[in-house]
Coordinates of N, CA and C in Angstrom, one line a residue:
M1 N 324.0 68.0 89.4 CA 324.2 67.2 90.5 C 323.5 66.2 91.2
F2 N 322.5 66.9 91.2 CA 321.3 66.6 92.2 C 320.2 65.9 91.1
S3 N 320.1 66.0 90.1 CA 319.0 65.3 88.8 C 319.6 64.1 88.8
E4 N 320.7 63.3 89.1 CA 321.0 62.0 88.7 C 320.3 61.3 90.1
A5 N 320.2 61.4 91.0 CA 320.3 61.6 92.0 C 318.2 61.2 92.0
L6 N 317.9 62.6 92.1 CA 316.5 62.7 91.8 C 315.2 62.0 91.2
S7 N 316.2 61.5 90.0 CA 315.7 60.3 89.2 C 315.4 59.4 89.4
K8 N 316.4 58.8 90.2 CA 317.2 57.4 90.8 C 315.6 57.2 91.9
L9 N 315.9 58.0 92.8 CA 314.6 58.6 94.0 C 313.9 58.5 93.2
N10 N 313.2 59.3 92.0 CA 311.8 58.9 91.4 C 311.5 57.7 91.1
N11 N 312.0 57.1 90.3 CA 311.8 55.1 90.1 C 311.4 55.0 91.6
V12 N 312.2 55.2 92.4 CA 311.9 54.3 93.3 C 310.6 54.7 93.9
I13 N 310.3 55.6 94.0 CA 309.3 56.3 94.3 C 307.6 55.4 93.9
R14 N 308.2 56.2 92.7 CA 307.2 56.2 91.4 C 306.7 54.4 90.9
H15 N 308.0 54.1 91.3 CA 307.3 52.7 91.1 C 305.9 51.6 91.4
P16 N 305.2 50.6 90.5 CA 304.4 50.2 90.5 C 304.4 49.6 92.0
D17 N 305.3 48.5 92.2 CA 305.0 47.6 93.1 C 305.9 49.0 95.1
A18 N 306.5 49.5 94.4 CA 307.6 50.4 96.0 C 306.1 50.7 97.1
R19 N 305.3 50.3 96.9 CA 304.2 50.2 98.2 C 304.3 48.8 99.0
L20 N 304.5 47.8 97.9 CA 304.1 46.3 98.1 C 305.1 46.5 99.6
P21 N 305.0 45.5 100.3 CA 305.9 44.8 101.4 C 306.6 44.5 101.3
D22 N 306.9 44.2 100.6 CA 308.9 44.3 100.4 C 309.6 45.1 100.1
N23 N 308.8 46.1 99.2 CA 309.7 47.8 98.8 C 309.2 48.5 99.8
I24 N 307.7 48.3 100.6 CA 308.1 50.1 101.7 C 309.1 50.8 102.3
M25 N 310.2 49.6 103.2 CA 310.7 50.2 103.0 C 311.8 50.8 103.0
A26 N 312.2 50.8 101.7 CA 313.0 51.8 100.2 C 312.2 52.3 100.1
Y27 N 311.1 52.3 99.8 CA 310.3 53.7 99.5 C 310.1 54.9 100.4
D28 N 310.0 54.9 101.7 CA 309.6 55.5 102.6 C 311.0 56.4 102.7
N29 N 312.2 55.4 102.8 CA 313.5 55.6 102.6 C 314.2 56.8 102.3
A30 N 313.7 56.4 100.5 CA 313.8 57.1 98.8 C 313.0 58.8 99.1
V31 N 311.8 58.6 100.4 CA 310.7 59.7 100.7 C 311.6 60.1 101.4
S32 N 312.3 60.0 102.0 CA 313.1 60.5 103.2 C 314.2 61.1 102.8
A33 N 315.3 60.9 101.7 CA 315.9 61.2 100.8 C 316.0 62.3 100.1
L34 N 314.0 62.4 99.6 CA 313.5 63.6 98.8 C 313.7 64.1 99.5
G35 N 313.0 64.5 100.6 CA 313.1 65.6 101.5 C 313.9 65.7 102.0
K36 N 315.3 65.3 102.5 CA 316.2 65.9 102.6 C 316.9 67.4 101.9
I37 N 317.1 66.4 100.5 CA 317.1 66.9 99.0 C 317.2 68.7 99.7
C38 N 315.4 68.2 99.4 CA 314.4 69.8 99.8 C 314.2 71.0 100.7
Q39 N 315.0 69.6 101.9 CA 315.2 70.7 102.9 C 316.9 71.6 103.3
F40 N 317.6 70.8 102.3 CA 319.3 71.3 102.4 C 319.8 71.6 101.2
H41 N 319.3 71.3 100.2 CA 319.8 71.4 99.0 C 318.8 71.8 97.8
R42 N 317.7 73.2 98.2 CA 316.8 73.7 97.3 C 317.3 74.3 96.0
D43 N 318.7 74.4 96.1 CA 319.5 75.8 95.0 C 319.8 75.2 94.3
G44 N 319.4 73.5 93.9 CA 319.8 72.8 93.6 C 318.7 72.2 92.6
I45 N 317.6 72.6 92.7 CA 316.9 71.5 92.8 C 315.9 72.8 91.8
D46 N 314.9 71.9 91.2 CA 313.4 73.1 90.9 C 312.4 72.3 91.7
A47 N 312.4 73.4 92.8 CA 312.1 72.9 94.1 C 310.3 73.5 94.0
A48 N 309.7 74.2 92.6 CA 308.7 74.6 92.6 C 307.6 72.7 92.0
Q49 N 308.3 72.0 91.6 CA 308.4 70.5 91.2 C 308.7 70.1 92.0
V50 N 309.7 69.9 93.0 CA 310.1 68.7 93.8 C 309.6 68.7 94.9
V51 N 309.7 70.0 95.9 CA 309.1 70.4 97.5 C 307.2 69.1 97.3
P52 N 306.6 70.0 96.3 CA 304.9 69.0 95.9 C 305.3 67.0 95.8
A53 N 305.9 67.4 95.0 CA 306.1 65.9 94.8 C 306.3 65.0 95.8
W54 N 306.9 65.5 96.9 CA 307.6 65.2 97.7 C 306.5 64.9 98.4
L55 N 305.6 66.3 99.1 CA 304.6 66.7 100.4 C 303.7 65.5 99.5
S56 N 303.6 65.3 98.3 CA 302.7 64.1 98.1 C 302.4 62.7 98.4
C57 N 303.6 62.3 98.7 CA 303.9 60.8 99.4 C 303.8 60.7 100.9
L58 N 303.6 61.9 101.0 CA 303.7 61.8 102.7 C 302.1 61.7 103.3
P59 N 301.9 61.2 104.3 CA 302.5 60.9 105.3 C 303.3 59.1 105.4
I60 N 304.5 58.9 105.2 CA 305.2 57.3 105.5 C 305.0 56.7 106.6
K61 N 304.9 55.4 106.7 CA 304.8 54.8 107.7 C 305.0 53.4 108.1
D62 N 306.0 53.2 107.3 CA 306.3 52.0 108.0 C 307.8 52.0 108.5
D63 N 308.3 53.1 108.0 CA 309.5 52.5 108.9 C 309.7 53.6 109.4
K64 N 309.3 53.6 111.2 CA 308.7 54.6 112.3 C 310.3 55.3 112.3
V65 N 311.5 55.3 112.3 CA 313.0 56.0 112.4 C 312.4 57.6 111.2
E66 N 312.5 56.7 110.3 CA 312.4 57.7 108.5 C 311.3 59.0 109.2
A67 N 310.0 57.9 109.5 CA 308.4 58.4 109.2 C 309.3 60.2 110.4
K68 N 309.5 59.3 111.5 CA 310.0 60.7 112.5 C 310.7 62.0 112.0
V69 N 311.7 61.2 111.3 CA 312.5 62.7 110.7 C 311.8 63.4 109.4
V70 N 311.0 62.6 108.5 CA 310.7 63.5 107.2 C 309.7 63.9 107.6
H71 N 308.4 63.6 108.9 CA 307.6 64.4 109.4 C 308.2 65.9 110.2
G72 N 309.4 65.4 110.8 CA 310.2 66.5 111.4 C 310.2 67.9 110.6
Q73 N 310.9 67.2 109.6 CA 311.2 67.8 108.1 C 309.8 69.1 107.4
L74 N 308.7 67.9 107.6 CA 307.8 69.2 106.4 C 307.0 69.6 108.2
C75 N 307.2 69.5 109.3 CA 307.2 70.5 109.8 C 307.5 71.6 109.8
S76 N 309.0 71.7 110.1 CA 310.4 73.3 109.8 C 309.7 73.6 108.9
M77 N 309.5 73.3 107.9 CA 309.2 73.9 106.5 C 308.0 74.4 106.4
V78 N 306.9 74.8 107.5 CA 305.7 75.1 107.4 C 305.9 75.8 108.3
E79 N 306.3 75.9 109.5 CA 307.0 76.2 109.9 C 307.6 78.1 109.9
R80 N 308.4 77.5 109.3 CA 309.0 78.6 108.5 C 308.0 79.2 107.3
S81 N 306.7 78.8 106.8 CA 306.3 79.5 105.9 C 306.7 79.3 104.9
D82 N 307.0 78.0 104.6 CA 308.0 77.6 103.3 C 306.7 77.6 101.9
A83 N 307.7 79.1 100.9 CA 306.8 78.5 99.3 C 306.2 77.5 99.1
E84 N 307.0 76.8 98.9 CA 307.1 75.7 97.8 C 305.6 74.2 98.8
I85 N 306.3 74.7 99.8 CA 306.0 73.3 100.6 C 303.8 73.8 101.2
L86 N 303.9 75.4 101.1 CA 302.7 76.2 101.2 C 302.2 76.1 99.5
G87 N 302.9 76.0 98.3 CA 302.2 76.2 97.5 C 301.6 77.1 97.2
P88 N 301.2 78.1 95.9 CA 300.6 79.7 95.5 C 299.1 79.2 96.0
H89 N 299.0 80.6 96.3 CA 298.1 80.8 97.4 C 297.3 80.0 98.6
S90 N 298.4 79.0 99.1 CA 298.4 77.8 100.0 C 297.1 77.0 99.7
Q91 N 298.0 76.0 98.4 CA 296.8 75.3 97.5 C 296.9 74.2 98.5
Y92 N 298.4 74.0 98.9 CA 298.6 72.6 100.0 C 297.9 72.1 101.6
L93 N 297.6 73.4 101.7 CA 297.7 73.3 103.4 C 296.3 72.2 103.6
P94 N 295.5 71.8 103.1 CA 294.4 70.8 103.3 C 295.6 69.5 103.1
K95 N 296.4 69.8 102.7 CA 297.2 68.5 101.8 C 298.0 68.2 103.7
I96 N 298.4 69.6 103.9 CA 299.7 69.5 105.0 C 299.0 69.3 106.6
V97 N 297.4 70.0 106.8 CA 296.8 69.3 107.9 C 296.2 67.5 107.4
S98 N 295.8 67.6 106.4 CA 295.6 66.1 106.4 C 296.4 65.0 106.6
I99 N 298.0 65.4 106.9 CA 299.3 64.8 106.6 C 299.6 64.8 108.5
F100 N 299.2 66.4 108.6 CA 299.4 66.3 111.1 C 298.8 65.0 110.9
A101 N 296.8 65.2 110.7 CA 296.3 64.8 111.7 C 296.3 63.2 111.3
E102 N 296.7 62.5 110.3 CA 297.4 61.2 109.8 C 298.4 61.4 111.1
V103 N 299.5 61.8 111.4 CA 300.5 61.4 112.1 C 300.3 61.7 114.0
L104 N 299.2 62.9 113.7 CA 298.6 63.0 115.2 C 298.3 61.8 116.0
C105 N 297.3 61.4 115.1 CA 296.5 60.4 115.3 C 296.8 58.8 115.5
N106 N 298.2 58.9 114.6 CA 298.9 57.7 114.7 C 300.0 57.8 116.2
G107 N 299.4 58.2 117.4 CA 300.4 58.9 118.8 C 302.4 59.1 118.2
T108 N 302.8 58.6 119.1 CA 304.9 58.8 118.8 C 304.9 57.9 117.7
E109 N 304.0 57.2 117.0 CA 304.6 55.8 116.2 C 305.2 56.9 115.6
L110 N 304.6 57.7 114.6 CA 305.1 58.6 113.1 C 306.0 59.8 113.9
A111 N 305.8 59.6 114.7 CA 306.8 61.5 114.6 C 306.9 61.6 116.7
T112 N 307.8 62.4 116.6 CA 308.4 62.9 117.9 C 307.7 63.1 118.9
D113 N 307.5 63.8 119.9 CA 306.4 64.2 121.1 C 306.7 65.5 120.9
E114 N 308.2 66.0 119.9 CA 308.4 67.3 120.2 C 307.8 68.2 118.6
T115 N 308.3 66.8 117.3 CA 307.5 67.3 116.2 C 305.4 67.5 116.4
R116 N 304.5 66.6 117.2 CA 303.7 66.6 117.7 C 303.7 67.6 118.1
N117 N 304.2 68.1 118.9 CA 304.0 69.3 120.5 C 303.8 70.9 118.7
R118 N 305.3 70.9 118.3 CA 304.6 71.6 117.1 C 303.9 71.6 115.5
M119 N 303.3 70.5 115.3 CA 302.0 70.6 114.7 C 301.0 70.4 115.7
V120 N 300.6 71.0 116.6 CA 299.3 71.6 117.3 C 299.7 73.0 117.7
N121 N 300.8 73.4 118.0 CA 301.1 74.8 117.3 C 301.4 75.4 115.5
V122 N 301.0 73.8 114.9 CA 301.1 75.0 113.6 C 299.3 75.0 113.4
L123 N 298.8 73.9 113.8 CA 297.1 73.8 113.6 C 296.7 74.9 114.3
R124 N 297.5 75.3 115.6 CA 296.6 76.7 116.1 C 296.8 77.9 115.7
R125 N 297.9 78.0 115.4 CA 298.5 79.2 114.9 C 297.3 79.2 113.0
F126 N 297.2 78.1 112.4 CA 296.2 77.6 111.6 C 295.2 78.4 112.0
Q127 N 294.0 78.2 112.9 CA 293.2 78.0 113.4 C 292.7 80.0 113.7
Q128 N 294.3 80.4 113.4 CA 293.8 81.2 114.6 C 294.6 82.9 112.9
T129 N 295.0 82.5 112.5 CA 294.7 82.9 111.1 C 294.6 82.4 110.1
L130 N 293.8 81.8 109.5 CA 293.3 81.7 108.7 C 291.6 81.7 108.6
P131 N 290.5 81.5 107.6 CA 289.3 81.6 107.2 C 288.6 80.3 108.0
P132 N 287.7 80.6 108.8 CA 287.3 79.8 109.2 C 286.4 78.7 108.3
D133 N 285.9 79.2 107.4 CA 285.6 78.6 106.0 C 286.5 77.4 105.4
F134 N 287.8 78.1 105.1 CA 288.4 77.5 104.9 C 289.2 75.6 105.3
L135 N 289.3 75.8 107.4 CA 289.4 75.1 107.6 C 288.2 74.0 107.7
A136 N 287.4 74.7 108.2 CA 285.7 73.6 108.2 C 286.0 73.0 107.3
S137 N 286.5 73.9 106.1 CA 286.4 72.8 104.5 C 287.7 71.3 104.7
T138 N 288.1 72.2 105.4 CA 289.4 71.2 105.0 C 288.8 70.2 106.0
F139 N 288.8 70.1 107.2 CA 288.6 69.2 108.3 C 287.5 68.7 107.3
S140 N 286.4 68.7 107.1 CA 285.9 67.7 106.5 C 285.5 66.5 105.6
N141 N 287.1 66.8 105.1 CA 287.9 65.5 104.5 C 288.4 64.9 104.9
L142 N 288.8 65.1 106.3 CA 289.4 64.3 107.3 C 288.7 62.8 107.4
Q143 N 289.3 61.6 107.6 CA 288.5 60.8 108.7 C 287.7 61.0 109.7
P144 N 286.3 61.0 110.1 CA 286.0 61.2 111.5 C 286.8 61.0 112.3
Q145 N 287.4 59.9 113.0 CA 288.4 60.8 114.3 C 289.7 61.0 113.8
Q146 N 289.9 61.5 113.0 CA 290.9 62.6 113.0 C 290.2 64.1 113.2
Q147 N 289.1 64.2 112.2 CA 288.2 65.3 112.9 C 288.4 65.5 114.6
L148 N 287.5 64.6 115.0 CA 287.4 64.4 116.4 C 288.7 64.6 116.9
L149 N 289.7 63.8 116.6 CA 291.6 64.5 117.3 C 291.6 65.9 117.3
L150 N 291.7 66.3 116.0 CA 291.7 68.1 115.3 C 290.7 69.2 116.6
Q151 N 289.7 68.6 117.0 CA 288.8 69.8 116.8 C 288.8 69.3 118.6
S152 N 288.8 68.6 119.1 CA 289.7 68.3 120.4 C 290.9 69.3 121.2
I153 N 291.6 69.1 120.2 CA 293.4 70.2 120.1 C 293.2 71.4 119.8
L154 N 292.0 71.6 119.3 CA 292.0 72.8 119.1 C 291.1 73.9 119.5
S155 N 290.7 72.8 121.1 CA 289.1 73.1 121.5 C 289.8 73.8 122.7
T156 N 291.4 72.9 123.3 CA 292.1 73.7 124.4 C 293.2 74.7 124.6

């Protein structure tokens, strides 16, 4: 049932012109729909393939309504230590931290206050549970303003 939907969403997301101004809203909505399938119909998909593909599309930035939904979904998956979202040996954590940093740097445009607070709590949990070298390496790949914001968040 989901293979046809996934195929059509993939066609929209992977289209060479997907991120052009005329198509970006459709792209953001396709990413959001893919996220909903990942969140609510995990048993009907190859989650080990689909969830990382969805993660690679984030953050979305143009459809502000869908951005708030999608980034809330991501936060929920990370909060429950979702195996597919974290990846084998937590290999997707740097991508997740990068997404959180970008979303948090955009104020309330890309996430609700509630989701932003949840992201901060997740980042603080990472700070307490992950090796310092891992976080330092992850932070070093962020934009300078993102690094400053996360350092500020994690020092309070």
